[in-house]
mmCIF file of C-alpha atoms in Angstrom:
data_model
loop_
_atom_site.group_PDB
_atom_site.id
_atom_site.type_symbol
_atom_site.label_atom_id
_atom_site.label_comp_id
_atom_site.label_asym_id
_atom_site.label_seq_id
_atom_site.Cartn_x
_atom_site.Cartn_y
_atom_site.Cartn_z
ATOM 1 C CA MET A 1 0.100 -0.314 -0.458
ATOM 2 C CA LYS A 2 1.252 3.408 -1.226
ATOM 3 C CA LYS A 3 1.520 6.276 1.460
ATOM 4 C CA LYS A 4 0.354 9.070 0.006
ATOM 5 C CA MET A 5 2.926 12.200 0.221
ATOM 6 C CA GLY A 6 1.134 14.942 2.674
ATOM 7 C CA LEU A 7 1.384 18.715 2.068
ATOM 8 C CA SER A 8 4.915 20.100 3.866
ATOM 9 C CA THR A 9 6.332 17.651 1.707
ATOM 10 C CA LYS A 10 5.350 18.515 -1.401
ATOM 11 C CA ILE A 11 5.761 22.395 -0.704
ATOM 12 C CA VAL A 12 9.775 21.647 0.753
ATOM 13 C CA ILE A 13 10.386 20.101 -1.806
ATOM 14 C CA GLY A 14 9.025 22.713 -4.738
ATOM 15 C CA MET A 15 11.795 24.592 -2.478
ATOM 16 C CA PHE A 16 14.210 22.905 -3.177
ATOM 17 C CA VAL A 17 13.700 21.461 -7.121
ATOM 18 C CA GLY A 18 12.975 25.472 -7.599
ATOM 19 C CA VAL A 19 16.521 26.790 -5.692
ATOM 20 C CA ALA A 20 18.262 23.800 -8.700
ATOM 21 C CA LEU A 21 16.997 25.553 -11.360
ATOM 22 C CA GLY A 22 17.520 29.459 -10.513
ATOM 23 C CA LEU A 23 20.375 27.124 -9.674
ATOM 24 C CA ILE A 24 21.128 25.999 -13.478
ATOM 25 C CA PHE A 25 19.272 28.664 -15.655
ATOM 26 C CA GLY A 26 20.912 31.634 -13.656
ATOM 27 C CA SER A 27 18.781 34.674 -14.678
ATOM 28 C CA TYR A 28 16.868 33.237 -17.239
ATOM 29 C CA ILE A 29 13.925 30.495 -15.726
ATOM 30 C CA SER A 30 12.667 34.644 -14.723
ATOM 31 C CA VAL A 31 10.448 34.424 -17.711
ATOM 32 C CA PHE A 32 8.704 31.899 -15.303
ATOM 33 C CA GLN A 33 8.564 34.548 -12.437
ATOM 34 C CA ALA A 34 4.525 35.818 -13.785
ATOM 35 C CA VAL A 35 3.688 32.757 -12.776
ATOM 36 C CA GLY A 36 4.961 32.912 -8.741
ATOM 37 C CA ASP A 37 4.016 36.334 -8.871
ATOM 38 C CA ILE A 38 -0.133 35.373 -10.197
ATOM 39 C CA PHE A 39 -0.328 32.153 -7.127
ATOM 40 C CA MET A 40 1.212 34.833 -4.165
ATOM 41 C CA ARG A 41 -1.514 37.449 -5.602
ATOM 42 C CA LEU A 42 -4.156 34.183 -5.554
ATOM 43 C CA LEU A 43 -2.740 33.105 -2.286
ATOM 44 C CA THR A 44 -3.831 36.931 -1.314
ATOM 45 C CA MET A 45 -6.510 37.216 -2.552
ATOM 46 C CA ALA A 46 -7.639 33.765 -0.756
ATOM 47 C CA VAL A 47 -6.296 34.621 2.937
ATOM 48 C CA VAL A 48 -8.274 38.015 3.614
ATOM 49 C CA PRO A 49 -12.125 36.825 2.981
ATOM 50 C CA LEU A 50 -10.856 33.232 4.239
ATOM 51 C CA ILE A 51 -9.888 35.562 7.726
ATOM 52 C CA PHE A 52 -12.740 37.209 7.745
ATOM 53 C CA ILE A 53 -15.257 34.552 6.975
ATOM 54 C CA ASN A 54 -13.781 32.454 9.832
ATOM 55 C CA ILE A 55 -13.827 35.448 12.682
ATOM 56 C CA ILE A 56 -17.293 35.910 11.977
ATOM 57 C CA ALA A 57 -18.483 32.027 11.816
ATOM 58 C CA GLY A 58 -16.452 31.750 15.452
ATOM 59 C CA ILE A 59 -18.372 34.547 17.301
ATOM 60 C CA SER A 60 -21.676 34.068 16.096
ATOM 61 C CA GLN A 61 -21.492 30.781 17.048
ATOM 62 C CA MET A 62 -20.626 31.091 20.618
ATOM 63 C CA ASP A 63 -23.549 30.233 23.043
ATOM 64 C CA ASP A 64 -23.929 33.817 25.056
ATOM 65 C CA ILE A 65 -21.383 37.606 25.565
ATOM 66 C CA LYS A 66 -19.999 36.533 28.768
ATOM 67 C CA GLY A 67 -18.298 32.805 26.402
ATOM 68 C CA PHE A 68 -17.111 36.055 23.481
ATOM 69 C CA GLY A 69 -15.454 38.117 26.104
ATOM 70 C CA ARG A 70 -14.286 35.459 28.438
ATOM 71 C CA THR A 71 -11.919 34.172 24.647
ATOM 72 C CA GLY A 72 -11.298 37.694 23.304
ATOM 73 C CA ILE A 73 -9.308 37.391 26.872
ATOM 74 C CA LYS A 74 -7.240 34.600 25.685
ATOM 75 C CA LEU A 75 -6.656 35.218 22.797
ATOM 76 C CA PHE A 76 -5.883 39.251 23.601
ATOM 77 C CA THR A 77 -2.787 37.153 26.025
ATOM 78 C CA TYR A 78 -1.892 35.144 23.906
ATOM 79 C CA TYR A 79 -1.396 37.946 21.208
ATOM 80 C CA LEU A 80 0.602 40.313 23.512
ATOM 81 C CA GLY A 81 2.178 37.501 24.592
ATOM 82 C CA THR A 82 3.157 36.093 20.627
ATOM 83 C CA MET A 83 3.489 39.821 19.883
ATOM 84 C CA THR A 84 6.159 40.102 22.728
ATOM 85 C CA VAL A 85 8.550 37.347 22.123
ATOM 86 C CA ALA A 86 8.961 38.216 18.234
ATOM 87 C CA VAL A 87 9.893 41.684 18.496
ATOM 88 C CA MET A 88 12.376 40.474 21.508
ATOM 89 C CA LEU A 89 13.199 38.149 19.476
ATOM 90 C CA GLY A 90 13.143 40.898 16.257
ATOM 91 C CA VAL A 91 15.451 42.602 18.840
ATOM 92 C CA ILE A 92 18.139 39.819 20.314
ATOM 93 C CA PHE A 93 18.644 38.960 16.175
ATOM 94 C CA GLY A 94 19.034 43.026 15.177
ATOM 95 C CA PHE A 95 22.075 43.111 17.678
ATOM 96 C CA LEU A 96 23.843 39.770 16.662
ATOM 97 C CA VAL A 97 23.682 40.199 12.904
ATOM 98 C CA GLU A 98 23.577 44.116 12.832
ATOM 99 C CA PRO A 99 22.008 44.911 9.714
ATOM 100 C CA GLY A 100 22.948 48.499 8.291
ATOM 101 C CA VAL A 101 26.844 47.681 9.643
ATOM 102 C CA GLY A 102 29.620 49.088 7.063
ATOM 103 C CA VAL A 103 27.086 49.607 4.400
ATOM 104 C CA VAL A 104 28.449 53.675 2.800
ATOM 105 C CA LEU A 105 25.282 55.598 1.603
ATOM 106 C CA SER A 106 26.543 58.366 -1.335
ATOM 107 C CA GLU A 107 26.914 61.690 -0.440
ATOM 108 C CA GLY A 108 24.322 63.641 -1.469
ATOM 109 C CA VAL A 109 22.078 61.050 -0.017
ATOM 110 C CA LYS A 110 19.106 61.777 2.959
ATOM 111 C CA PRO A 111 16.848 59.256 4.843
ATOM 112 C CA PRO A 112 13.329 60.105 4.942
ATOM 113 C CA SER A 113 12.636 61.945 8.096
ATOM 114 C CA PRO A 114 10.535 59.357 9.900
ATOM 115 C CA GLU A 115 6.432 60.147 10.528
ATOM 116 C CA LYS A 116 5.899 61.360 14.110
ATOM 117 C CA THR A 117 2.901 58.619 15.019
ATOM 118 C CA THR A 118 1.260 59.093 18.007
ATOM 119 C CA LEU A 119 -0.744 55.627 20.864
ATOM 120 C CA ILE A 120 -4.543 57.401 19.556
ATOM 121 C CA LYS A 121 -3.374 57.785 15.847
ATOM 122 C CA VAL A 122 -1.977 53.693 16.100
ATOM 123 C CA ILE A 123 -5.199 52.881 18.505
ATOM 124 C CA THR A 124 -7.887 55.201 15.669
ATOM 125 C CA ASP A 125 -6.028 53.673 12.584
ATOM 126 C CA PHE A 126 -6.715 49.462 13.921
ATOM 127 C CA VAL A 127 -10.784 50.747 13.024
ATOM 128 C CA PRO A 128 -11.470 50.474 9.538
ATOM 129 C CA ALA A 129 -13.150 53.830 8.083
ATOM 130 C CA ASN A 130 -14.866 51.454 5.108
ATOM 131 C CA GLY A 131 -14.048 47.872 6.430
ATOM 132 C CA ILE A 132 -14.884 47.011 1.801
ATOM 133 C CA GLY A 133 -11.866 49.796 1.862
ATOM 134 C CA ALA A 134 -9.795 48.089 4.364
ATOM 135 C CA MET A 135 -10.674 43.771 2.893
ATOM 136 C CA ALA A 136 -9.334 45.791 -0.753
ATOM 137 C CA GLN A 137 -6.189 47.771 0.690
ATOM 138 C CA GLY A 138 -5.339 44.030 2.821
ATOM 139 C CA LYS A 139 -5.457 45.978 5.642
ATOM 140 C CA LEU A 140 -5.540 43.102 7.759
ATOM 141 C CA VAL A 141 -5.785 44.538 11.406
ATOM 142 C CA GLN A 142 -9.384 47.105 10.555
ATOM 143 C CA VAL A 143 -10.561 43.848 8.616
ATOM 144 C CA ILE A 144 -9.936 41.558 11.857
ATOM 145 C CA LEU A 145 -12.124 44.326 14.028
ATOM 146 C CA PHE A 146 -14.903 44.553 11.428
ATOM 147 C CA ALA A 147 -15.021 40.931 11.458
ATOM 148 C CA ILE A 148 -14.956 41.179 15.316
ATOM 149 C CA PHE A 149 -18.172 43.731 15.243
ATOM 150 C CA ILE A 150 -19.863 41.749 12.644
ATOM 151 C CA GLY A 151 -19.537 38.792 14.643
ATOM 152 C CA ILE A 152 -21.002 40.779 18.253
ATOM 153 C CA ALA A 153 -24.132 42.125 16.094
ATOM 154 C CA VAL A 154 -24.948 38.390 14.664
ATOM 155 C CA LEU A 155 -24.136 36.349 18.097
ATOM 156 C CA MET A 156 -26.252 38.999 19.603
ATOM 157 C CA LEU A 157 -28.956 38.633 17.931
ATOM 158 C CA PRO A 158 -31.931 36.334 18.697
ATOM 159 C CA VAL A 159 -31.387 32.841 18.089
ATOM 160 C CA GLU A 160 -34.403 32.038 15.871
ATOM 161 C CA GLU A 161 -33.050 35.274 13.924
ATOM 162 C CA LYS A 162 -29.458 33.641 13.309
ATOM 163 C CA LYS A 163 -30.768 30.089 11.981
ATOM 164 C CA ARG A 164 -31.976 32.549 9.004
#
């Protein structure tokens, strides 16, 4: 009996084949770049609606708003924890690798001054002015917040209204 090859195995094989073809054919392999670009656009196109619908479905299937609150606090804690670990790893690797050390910019090149951002601006930017526009622009934080609001609205509907 043959055992089926798993998706992760196929992905790893595909990566190695891509590297091998790049080494063999060099810059000539770039004629296939459009295939990869189209594939990535298709994946990106599918991700936003999947996230949106899954969040709404997950929240609306809960029993009550209290359950959502408990789950929301757990998810928020998990998110803050993973974000903290990611930031710490980024800082540690930044100190170890020292990106940009030794790079000499030509004269006359002035780096752009960073835009000053306040905490209020960051929090305000989480809330989309237009939920569909946030989806079109791929602003996932805004899409997630929009989906949470819709999910809560559906959760608060009477049971007979939800079944329609």
